[in-house]
Short mmCIF file of N, CA and C and ligand atoms in Angstrom, two decimals:
data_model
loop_
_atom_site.label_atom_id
_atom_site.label_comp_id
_atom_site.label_asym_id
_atom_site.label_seq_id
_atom_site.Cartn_x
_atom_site.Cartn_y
_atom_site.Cartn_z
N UNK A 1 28.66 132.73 -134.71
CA UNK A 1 30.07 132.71 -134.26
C UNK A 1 30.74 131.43 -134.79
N UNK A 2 32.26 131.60 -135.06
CA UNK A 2 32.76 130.59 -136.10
C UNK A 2 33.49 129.66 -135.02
N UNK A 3 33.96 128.82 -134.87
CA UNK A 3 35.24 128.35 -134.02
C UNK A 3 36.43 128.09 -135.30
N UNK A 4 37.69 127.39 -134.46
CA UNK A 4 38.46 127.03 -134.95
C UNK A 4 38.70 125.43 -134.60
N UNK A 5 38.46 124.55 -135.53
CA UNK A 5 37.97 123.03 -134.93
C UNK A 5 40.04 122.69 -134.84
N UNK A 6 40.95 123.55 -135.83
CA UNK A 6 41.95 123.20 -135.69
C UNK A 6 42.87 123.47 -134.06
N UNK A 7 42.07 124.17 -133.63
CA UNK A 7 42.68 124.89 -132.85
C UNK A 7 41.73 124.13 -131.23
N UNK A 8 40.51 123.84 -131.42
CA UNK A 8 40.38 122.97 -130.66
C UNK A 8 40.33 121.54 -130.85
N UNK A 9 41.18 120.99 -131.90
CA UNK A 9 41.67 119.51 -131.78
C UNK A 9 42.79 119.74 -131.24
N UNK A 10 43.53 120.72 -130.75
CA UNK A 10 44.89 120.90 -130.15
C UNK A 10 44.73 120.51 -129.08
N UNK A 11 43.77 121.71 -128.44
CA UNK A 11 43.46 121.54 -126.87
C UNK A 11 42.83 120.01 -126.86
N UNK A 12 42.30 119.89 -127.13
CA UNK A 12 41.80 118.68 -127.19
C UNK A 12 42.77 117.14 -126.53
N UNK A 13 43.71 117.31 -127.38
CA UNK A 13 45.13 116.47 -127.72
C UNK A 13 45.72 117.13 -126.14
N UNK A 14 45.72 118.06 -125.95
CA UNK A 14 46.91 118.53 -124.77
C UNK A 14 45.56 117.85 -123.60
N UNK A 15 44.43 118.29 -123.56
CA UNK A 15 43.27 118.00 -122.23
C UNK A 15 43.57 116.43 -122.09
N UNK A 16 43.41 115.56 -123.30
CA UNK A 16 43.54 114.01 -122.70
C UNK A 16 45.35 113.58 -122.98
N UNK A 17 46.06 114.17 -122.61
CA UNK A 17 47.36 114.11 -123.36
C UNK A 17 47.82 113.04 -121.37
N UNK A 18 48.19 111.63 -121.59
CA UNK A 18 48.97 110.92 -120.79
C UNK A 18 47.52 110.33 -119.84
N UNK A 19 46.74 110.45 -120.13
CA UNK A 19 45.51 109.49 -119.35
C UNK A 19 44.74 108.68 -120.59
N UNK A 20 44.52 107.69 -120.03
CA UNK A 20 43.33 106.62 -121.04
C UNK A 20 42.43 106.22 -120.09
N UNK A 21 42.41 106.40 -119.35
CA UNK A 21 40.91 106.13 -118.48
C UNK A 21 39.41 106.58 -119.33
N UNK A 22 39.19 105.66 -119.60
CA UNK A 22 37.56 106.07 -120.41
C UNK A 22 36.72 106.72 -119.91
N UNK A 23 36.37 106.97 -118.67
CA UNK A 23 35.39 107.69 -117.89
C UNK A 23 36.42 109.01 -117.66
N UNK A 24 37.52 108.89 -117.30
CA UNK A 24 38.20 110.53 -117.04
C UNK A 24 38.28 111.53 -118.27
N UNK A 25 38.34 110.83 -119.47
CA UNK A 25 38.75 111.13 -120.53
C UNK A 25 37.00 111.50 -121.28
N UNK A 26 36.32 110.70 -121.13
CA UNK A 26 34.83 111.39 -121.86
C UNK A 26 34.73 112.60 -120.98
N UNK A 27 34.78 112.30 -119.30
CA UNK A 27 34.40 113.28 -118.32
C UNK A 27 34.92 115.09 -119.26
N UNK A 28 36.46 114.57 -119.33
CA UNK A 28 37.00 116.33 -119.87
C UNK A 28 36.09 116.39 -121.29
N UNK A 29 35.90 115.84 -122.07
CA UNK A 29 36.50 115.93 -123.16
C UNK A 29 34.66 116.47 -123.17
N UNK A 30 34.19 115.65 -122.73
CA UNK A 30 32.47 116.26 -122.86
C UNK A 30 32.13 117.46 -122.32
N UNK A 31 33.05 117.95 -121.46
CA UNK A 31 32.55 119.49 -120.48
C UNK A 31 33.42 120.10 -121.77
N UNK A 32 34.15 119.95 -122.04
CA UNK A 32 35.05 120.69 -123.12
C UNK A 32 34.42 121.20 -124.30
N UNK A 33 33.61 120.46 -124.96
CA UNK A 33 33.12 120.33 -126.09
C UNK A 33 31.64 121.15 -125.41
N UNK A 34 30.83 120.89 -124.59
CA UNK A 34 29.74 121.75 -123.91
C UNK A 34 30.36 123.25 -123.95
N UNK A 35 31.65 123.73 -123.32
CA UNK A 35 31.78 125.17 -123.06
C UNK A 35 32.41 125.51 -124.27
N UNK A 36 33.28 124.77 -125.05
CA UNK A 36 33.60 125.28 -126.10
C UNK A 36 32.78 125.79 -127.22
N UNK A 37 31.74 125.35 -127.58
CA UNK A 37 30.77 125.06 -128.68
C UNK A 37 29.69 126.05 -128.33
N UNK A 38 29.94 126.82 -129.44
CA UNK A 38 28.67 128.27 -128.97
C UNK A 38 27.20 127.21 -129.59
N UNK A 39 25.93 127.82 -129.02
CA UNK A 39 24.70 127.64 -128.97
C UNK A 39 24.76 125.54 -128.56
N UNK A 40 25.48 125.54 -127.85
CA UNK A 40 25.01 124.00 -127.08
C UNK A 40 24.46 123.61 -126.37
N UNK A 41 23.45 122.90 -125.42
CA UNK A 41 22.94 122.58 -124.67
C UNK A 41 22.89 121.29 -124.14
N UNK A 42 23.81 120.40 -124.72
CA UNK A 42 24.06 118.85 -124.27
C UNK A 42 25.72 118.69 -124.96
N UNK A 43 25.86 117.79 -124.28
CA UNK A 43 26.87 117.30 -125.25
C UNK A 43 28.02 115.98 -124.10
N UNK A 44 27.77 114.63 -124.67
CA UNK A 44 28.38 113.76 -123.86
C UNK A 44 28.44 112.29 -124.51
N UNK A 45 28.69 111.84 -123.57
CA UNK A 45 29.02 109.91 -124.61
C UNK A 45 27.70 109.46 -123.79
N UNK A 46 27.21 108.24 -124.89
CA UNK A 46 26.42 107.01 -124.35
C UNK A 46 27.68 105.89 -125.01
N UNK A 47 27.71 104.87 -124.06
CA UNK A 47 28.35 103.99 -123.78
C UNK A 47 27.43 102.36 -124.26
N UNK A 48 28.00 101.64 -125.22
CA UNK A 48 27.22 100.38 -125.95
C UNK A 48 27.22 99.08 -125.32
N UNK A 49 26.60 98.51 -124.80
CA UNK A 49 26.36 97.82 -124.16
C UNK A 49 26.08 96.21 -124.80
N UNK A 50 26.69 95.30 -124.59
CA UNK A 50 26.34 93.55 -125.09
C UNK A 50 24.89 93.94 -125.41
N UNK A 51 24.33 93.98 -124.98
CA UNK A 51 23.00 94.25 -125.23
C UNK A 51 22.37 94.74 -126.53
N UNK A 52 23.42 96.24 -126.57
CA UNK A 52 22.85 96.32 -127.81
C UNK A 52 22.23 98.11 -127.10
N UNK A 53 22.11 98.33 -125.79
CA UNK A 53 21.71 99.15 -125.64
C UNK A 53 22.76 100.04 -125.67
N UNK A 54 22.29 101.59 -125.19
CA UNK A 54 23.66 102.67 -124.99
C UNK A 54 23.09 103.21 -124.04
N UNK A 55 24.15 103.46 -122.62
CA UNK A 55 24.11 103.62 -121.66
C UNK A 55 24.76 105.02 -121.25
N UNK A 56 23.92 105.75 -120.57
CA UNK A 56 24.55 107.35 -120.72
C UNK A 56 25.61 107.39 -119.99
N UNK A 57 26.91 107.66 -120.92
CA UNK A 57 28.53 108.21 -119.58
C UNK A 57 28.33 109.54 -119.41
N UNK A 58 29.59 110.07 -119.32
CA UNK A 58 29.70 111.46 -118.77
C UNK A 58 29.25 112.61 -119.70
N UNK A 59 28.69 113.72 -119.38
CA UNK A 59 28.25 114.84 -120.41
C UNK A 59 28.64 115.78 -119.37
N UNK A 60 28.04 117.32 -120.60
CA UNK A 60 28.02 118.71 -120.22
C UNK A 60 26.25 119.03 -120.20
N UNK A 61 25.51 119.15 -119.22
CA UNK A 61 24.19 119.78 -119.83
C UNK A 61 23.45 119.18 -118.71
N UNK A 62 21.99 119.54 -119.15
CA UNK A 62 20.71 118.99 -118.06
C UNK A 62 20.93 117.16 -117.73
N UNK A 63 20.74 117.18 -116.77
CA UNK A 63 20.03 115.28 -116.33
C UNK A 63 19.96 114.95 -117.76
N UNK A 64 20.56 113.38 -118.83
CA UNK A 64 19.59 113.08 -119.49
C UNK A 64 19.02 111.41 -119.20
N UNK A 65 18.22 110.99 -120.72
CA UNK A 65 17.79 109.97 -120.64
C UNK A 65 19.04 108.13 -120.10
N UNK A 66 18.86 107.74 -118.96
CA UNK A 66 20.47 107.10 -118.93
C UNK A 66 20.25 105.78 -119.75
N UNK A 67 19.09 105.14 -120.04
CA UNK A 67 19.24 103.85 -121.14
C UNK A 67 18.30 104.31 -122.58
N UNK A 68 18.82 104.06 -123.92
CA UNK A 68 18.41 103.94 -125.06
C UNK A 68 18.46 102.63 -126.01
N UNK A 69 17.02 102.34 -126.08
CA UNK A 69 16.97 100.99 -126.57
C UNK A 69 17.80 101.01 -127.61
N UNK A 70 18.34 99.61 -128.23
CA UNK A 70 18.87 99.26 -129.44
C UNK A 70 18.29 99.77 -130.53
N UNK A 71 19.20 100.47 -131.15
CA UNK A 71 18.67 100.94 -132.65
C UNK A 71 17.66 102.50 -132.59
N UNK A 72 17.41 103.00 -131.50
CA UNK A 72 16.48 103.74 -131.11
C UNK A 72 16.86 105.18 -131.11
N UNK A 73 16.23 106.11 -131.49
CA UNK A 73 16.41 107.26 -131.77
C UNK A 73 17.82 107.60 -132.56
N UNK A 74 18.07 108.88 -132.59
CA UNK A 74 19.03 109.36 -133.39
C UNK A 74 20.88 108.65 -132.83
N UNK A 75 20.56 108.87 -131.73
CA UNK A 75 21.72 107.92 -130.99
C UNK A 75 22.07 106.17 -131.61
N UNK A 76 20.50 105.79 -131.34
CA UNK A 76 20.78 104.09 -132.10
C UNK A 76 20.82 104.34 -133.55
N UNK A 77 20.60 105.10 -134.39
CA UNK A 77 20.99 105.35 -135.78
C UNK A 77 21.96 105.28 -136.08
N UNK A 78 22.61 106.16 -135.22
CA UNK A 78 24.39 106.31 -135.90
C UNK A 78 25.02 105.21 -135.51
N UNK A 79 24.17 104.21 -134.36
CA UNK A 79 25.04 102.89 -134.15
C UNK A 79 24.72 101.88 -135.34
N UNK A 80 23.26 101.78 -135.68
CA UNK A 80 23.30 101.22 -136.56
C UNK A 80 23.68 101.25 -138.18
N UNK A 81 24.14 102.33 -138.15
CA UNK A 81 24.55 102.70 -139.51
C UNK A 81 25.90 102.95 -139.19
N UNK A 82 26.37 102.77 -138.39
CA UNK A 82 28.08 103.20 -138.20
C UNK A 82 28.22 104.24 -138.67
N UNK A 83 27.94 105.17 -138.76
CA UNK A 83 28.16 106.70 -139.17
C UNK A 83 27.26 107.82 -138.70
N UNK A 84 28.13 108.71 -138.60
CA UNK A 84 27.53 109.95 -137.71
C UNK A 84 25.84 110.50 -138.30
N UNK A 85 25.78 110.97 -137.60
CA UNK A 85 23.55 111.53 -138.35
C UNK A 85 23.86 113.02 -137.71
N UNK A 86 23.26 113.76 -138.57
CA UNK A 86 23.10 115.08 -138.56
C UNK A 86 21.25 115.08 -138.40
N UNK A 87 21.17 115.80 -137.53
CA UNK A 87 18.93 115.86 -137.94
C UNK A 87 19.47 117.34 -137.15
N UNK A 88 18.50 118.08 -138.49
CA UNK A 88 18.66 119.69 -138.41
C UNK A 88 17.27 120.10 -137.59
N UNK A 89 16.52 119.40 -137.61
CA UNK A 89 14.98 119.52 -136.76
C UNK A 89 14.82 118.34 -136.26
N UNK A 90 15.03 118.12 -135.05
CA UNK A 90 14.38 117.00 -134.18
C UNK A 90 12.51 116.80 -133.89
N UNK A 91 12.02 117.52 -134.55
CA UNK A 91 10.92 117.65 -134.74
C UNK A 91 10.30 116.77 -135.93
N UNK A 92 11.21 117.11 -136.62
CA UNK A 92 10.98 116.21 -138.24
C UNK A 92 11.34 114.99 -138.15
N UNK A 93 12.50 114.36 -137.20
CA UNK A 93 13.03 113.09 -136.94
C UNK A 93 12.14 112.11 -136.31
N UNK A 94 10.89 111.49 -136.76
CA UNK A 94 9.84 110.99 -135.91
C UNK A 94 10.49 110.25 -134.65
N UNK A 95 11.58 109.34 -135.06
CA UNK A 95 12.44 108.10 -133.73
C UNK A 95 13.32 109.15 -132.95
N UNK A 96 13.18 110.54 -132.79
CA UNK A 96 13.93 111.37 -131.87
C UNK A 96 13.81 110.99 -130.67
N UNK A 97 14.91 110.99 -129.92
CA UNK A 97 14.11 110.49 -128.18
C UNK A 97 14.30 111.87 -127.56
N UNK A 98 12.96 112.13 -126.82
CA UNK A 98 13.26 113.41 -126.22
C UNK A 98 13.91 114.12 -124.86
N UNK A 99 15.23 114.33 -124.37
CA UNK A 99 15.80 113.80 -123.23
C UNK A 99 15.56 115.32 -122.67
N UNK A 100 15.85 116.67 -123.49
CA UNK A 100 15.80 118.02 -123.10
C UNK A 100 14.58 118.52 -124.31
N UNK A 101 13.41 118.92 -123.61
CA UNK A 101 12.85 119.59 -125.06
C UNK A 101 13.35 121.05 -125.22
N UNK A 102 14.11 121.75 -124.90
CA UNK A 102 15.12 122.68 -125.36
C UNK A 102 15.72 122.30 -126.51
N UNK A 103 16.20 120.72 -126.60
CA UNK A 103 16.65 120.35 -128.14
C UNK A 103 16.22 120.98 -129.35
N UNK A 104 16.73 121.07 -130.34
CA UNK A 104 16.31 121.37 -131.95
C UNK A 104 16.87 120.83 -133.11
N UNK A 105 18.26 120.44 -132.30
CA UNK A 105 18.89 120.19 -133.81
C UNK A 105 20.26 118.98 -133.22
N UNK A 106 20.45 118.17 -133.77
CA UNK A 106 21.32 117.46 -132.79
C UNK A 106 22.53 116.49 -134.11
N UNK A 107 23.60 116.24 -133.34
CA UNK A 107 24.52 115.17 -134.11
C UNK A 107 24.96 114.50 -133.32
N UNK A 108 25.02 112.93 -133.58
CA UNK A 108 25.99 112.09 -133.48
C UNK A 108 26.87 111.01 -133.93
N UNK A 109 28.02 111.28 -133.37
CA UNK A 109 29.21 110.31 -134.01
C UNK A 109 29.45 108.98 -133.04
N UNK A 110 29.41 107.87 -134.20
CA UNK A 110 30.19 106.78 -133.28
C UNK A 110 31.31 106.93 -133.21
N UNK A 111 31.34 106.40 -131.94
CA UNK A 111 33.10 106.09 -131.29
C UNK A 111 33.26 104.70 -131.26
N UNK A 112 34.27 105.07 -131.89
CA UNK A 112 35.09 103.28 -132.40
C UNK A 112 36.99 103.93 -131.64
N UNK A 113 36.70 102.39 -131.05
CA UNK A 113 38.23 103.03 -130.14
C UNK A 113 39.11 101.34 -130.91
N UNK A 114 39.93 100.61 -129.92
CA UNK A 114 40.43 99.34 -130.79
C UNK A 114 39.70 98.13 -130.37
N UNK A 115 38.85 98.31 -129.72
CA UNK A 115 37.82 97.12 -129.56
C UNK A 115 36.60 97.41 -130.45
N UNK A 116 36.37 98.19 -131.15
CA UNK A 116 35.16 98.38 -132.43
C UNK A 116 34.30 99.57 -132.17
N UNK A 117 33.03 99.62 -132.06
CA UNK A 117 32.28 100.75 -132.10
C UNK A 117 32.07 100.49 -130.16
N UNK A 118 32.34 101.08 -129.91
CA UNK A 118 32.12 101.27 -128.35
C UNK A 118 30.66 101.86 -127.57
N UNK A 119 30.35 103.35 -128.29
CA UNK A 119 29.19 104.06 -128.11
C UNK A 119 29.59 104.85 -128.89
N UNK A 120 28.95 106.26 -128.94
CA UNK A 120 28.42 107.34 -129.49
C UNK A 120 28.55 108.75 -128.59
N UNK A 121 29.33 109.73 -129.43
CA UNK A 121 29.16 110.82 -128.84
C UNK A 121 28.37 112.04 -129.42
N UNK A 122 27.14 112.22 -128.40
CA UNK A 122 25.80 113.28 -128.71
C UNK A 122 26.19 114.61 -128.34
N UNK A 123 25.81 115.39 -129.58
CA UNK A 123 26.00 116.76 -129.38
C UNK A 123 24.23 117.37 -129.48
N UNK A 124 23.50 118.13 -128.69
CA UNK A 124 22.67 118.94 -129.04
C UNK A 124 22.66 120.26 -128.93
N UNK A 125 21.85 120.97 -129.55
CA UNK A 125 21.57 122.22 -129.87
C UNK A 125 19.91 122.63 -129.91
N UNK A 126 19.95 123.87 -129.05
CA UNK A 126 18.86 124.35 -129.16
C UNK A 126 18.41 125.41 -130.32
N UNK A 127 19.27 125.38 -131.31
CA UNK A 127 19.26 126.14 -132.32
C UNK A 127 18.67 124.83 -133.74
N UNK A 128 17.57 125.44 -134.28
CA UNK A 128 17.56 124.69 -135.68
C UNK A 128 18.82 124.64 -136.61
N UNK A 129 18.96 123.22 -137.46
CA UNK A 129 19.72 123.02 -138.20
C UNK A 129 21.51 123.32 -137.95
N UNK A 130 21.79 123.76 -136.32
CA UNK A 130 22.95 124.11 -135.75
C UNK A 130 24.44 123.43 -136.11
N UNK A 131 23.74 122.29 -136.96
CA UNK A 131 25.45 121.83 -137.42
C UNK A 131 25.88 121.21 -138.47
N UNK A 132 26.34 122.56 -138.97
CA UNK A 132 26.47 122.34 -140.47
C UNK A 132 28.17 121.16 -141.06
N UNK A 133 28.23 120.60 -142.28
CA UNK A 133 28.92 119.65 -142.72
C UNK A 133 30.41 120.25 -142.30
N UNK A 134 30.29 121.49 -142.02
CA UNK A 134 32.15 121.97 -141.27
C UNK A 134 31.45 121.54 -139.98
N UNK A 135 31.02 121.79 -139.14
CA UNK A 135 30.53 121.40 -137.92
C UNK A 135 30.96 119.61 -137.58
N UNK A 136 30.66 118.97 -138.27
CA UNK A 136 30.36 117.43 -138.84
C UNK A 136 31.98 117.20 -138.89
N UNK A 137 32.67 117.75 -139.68
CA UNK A 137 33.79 117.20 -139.84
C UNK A 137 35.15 117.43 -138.96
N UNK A 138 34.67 118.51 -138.20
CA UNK A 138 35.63 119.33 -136.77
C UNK A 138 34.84 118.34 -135.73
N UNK A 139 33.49 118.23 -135.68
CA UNK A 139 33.47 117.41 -134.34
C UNK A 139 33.97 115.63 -134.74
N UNK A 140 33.93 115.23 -136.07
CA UNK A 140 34.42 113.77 -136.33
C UNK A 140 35.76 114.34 -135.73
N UNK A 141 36.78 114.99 -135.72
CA UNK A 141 38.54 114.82 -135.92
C UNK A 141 38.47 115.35 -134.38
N UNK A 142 37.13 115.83 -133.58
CA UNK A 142 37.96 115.94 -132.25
C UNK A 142 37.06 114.63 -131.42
N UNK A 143 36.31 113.45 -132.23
CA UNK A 143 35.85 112.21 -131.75
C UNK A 143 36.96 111.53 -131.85
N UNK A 144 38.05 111.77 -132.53
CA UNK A 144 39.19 110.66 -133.55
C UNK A 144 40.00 110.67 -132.27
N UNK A 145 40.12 111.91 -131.63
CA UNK A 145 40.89 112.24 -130.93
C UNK A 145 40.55 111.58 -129.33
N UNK A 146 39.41 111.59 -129.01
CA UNK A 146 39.11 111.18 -127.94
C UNK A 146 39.25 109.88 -127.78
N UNK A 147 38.77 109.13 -129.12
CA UNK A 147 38.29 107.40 -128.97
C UNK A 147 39.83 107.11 -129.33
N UNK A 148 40.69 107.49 -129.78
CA UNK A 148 42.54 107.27 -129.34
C UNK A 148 42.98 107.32 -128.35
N UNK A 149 42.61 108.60 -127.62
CA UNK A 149 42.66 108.69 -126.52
C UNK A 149 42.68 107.10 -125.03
N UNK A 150 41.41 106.44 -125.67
CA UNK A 150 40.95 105.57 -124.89
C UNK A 150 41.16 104.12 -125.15
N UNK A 151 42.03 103.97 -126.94
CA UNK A 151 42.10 102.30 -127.50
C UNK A 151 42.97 101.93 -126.62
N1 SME B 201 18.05 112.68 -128.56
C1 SME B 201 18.82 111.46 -128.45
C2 SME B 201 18.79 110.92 -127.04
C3 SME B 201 19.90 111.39 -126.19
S1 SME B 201 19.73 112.96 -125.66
O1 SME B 201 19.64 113.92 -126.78
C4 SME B 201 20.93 113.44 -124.61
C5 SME B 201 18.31 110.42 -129.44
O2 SME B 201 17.29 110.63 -130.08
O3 SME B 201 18.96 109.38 -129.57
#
């Protein structure tokens, strides 16, 4: 099943449209992205910490892991590389952290709001290889949207 990423960066824009509260605003925007998004099973912000760690905010999905060391799994990747990671098999990703083993296939994007890279928003999938480079570039423009949302 296809979506329309144009059509949910709209909603998107109208759901956080006149709030900047960072916690109200991941809160929608993560249940949003959970019911919107066929074959999902997670999907929410970890929050970056002085530390260095990322601290789990609000999601759509099971209980997960609430602290991830610095640099650590697919989450500390995309912090340390400032750019989003696609891993089509979390199986193959040896530094995967395992929060749902329902997982299979997972992405995440940093969120950079106007204070710099803030945290990271995790999408998983229980489907192998579930998110392809259109996938990648509809969920970057509805991250753009959120971490504006919140500068
Ligand atoms: N799998 C992630 C941890 C977060 S959970 O998927 C919600 C990782 O390896 O960073």
């Amino acid at each position: 099943m296809s979506v329309s990423y144009d059509l949910l960066e709209r909603q998107v824009r109208e759901l956080l449209a006149g709030e900047t509260n960072a916690i109200a605003n991941a809160a929608n925007f993560s249940a949003f992205v959970y019911h919107e998004l066929p074959d999902v099973n997670w999907a929410g912000v970890y929050f970056l910490e002085d530390s260095g760690e990322l601290v789990l905010g609000p999601f759509g999905g099971k209980p997960a892991c609430t602290r991830l060391a610095p640099g650590r799994g697919v989450c500390g990747a995309a912090v340390t590389g400032a750019r989003t990671v696609v891993v089509d098999d979390v199986k193959a990703f040896a530094d995967h952290i395992v929060c749902d083993s329902a997982s299979r296939s997972e992405i995440v994007v940093p969120l950079s709001s106007g204070k710099g890279l803030i945290g990271v928003f995790d999408v998983d999938s229980p489907r192998v290889a579930r998110f392809t480079d259109a996938d990648r570039i509809g969920i970057e423009a509805l991250v753009r949207v959120f971490a504006e949302s919140i500068a």
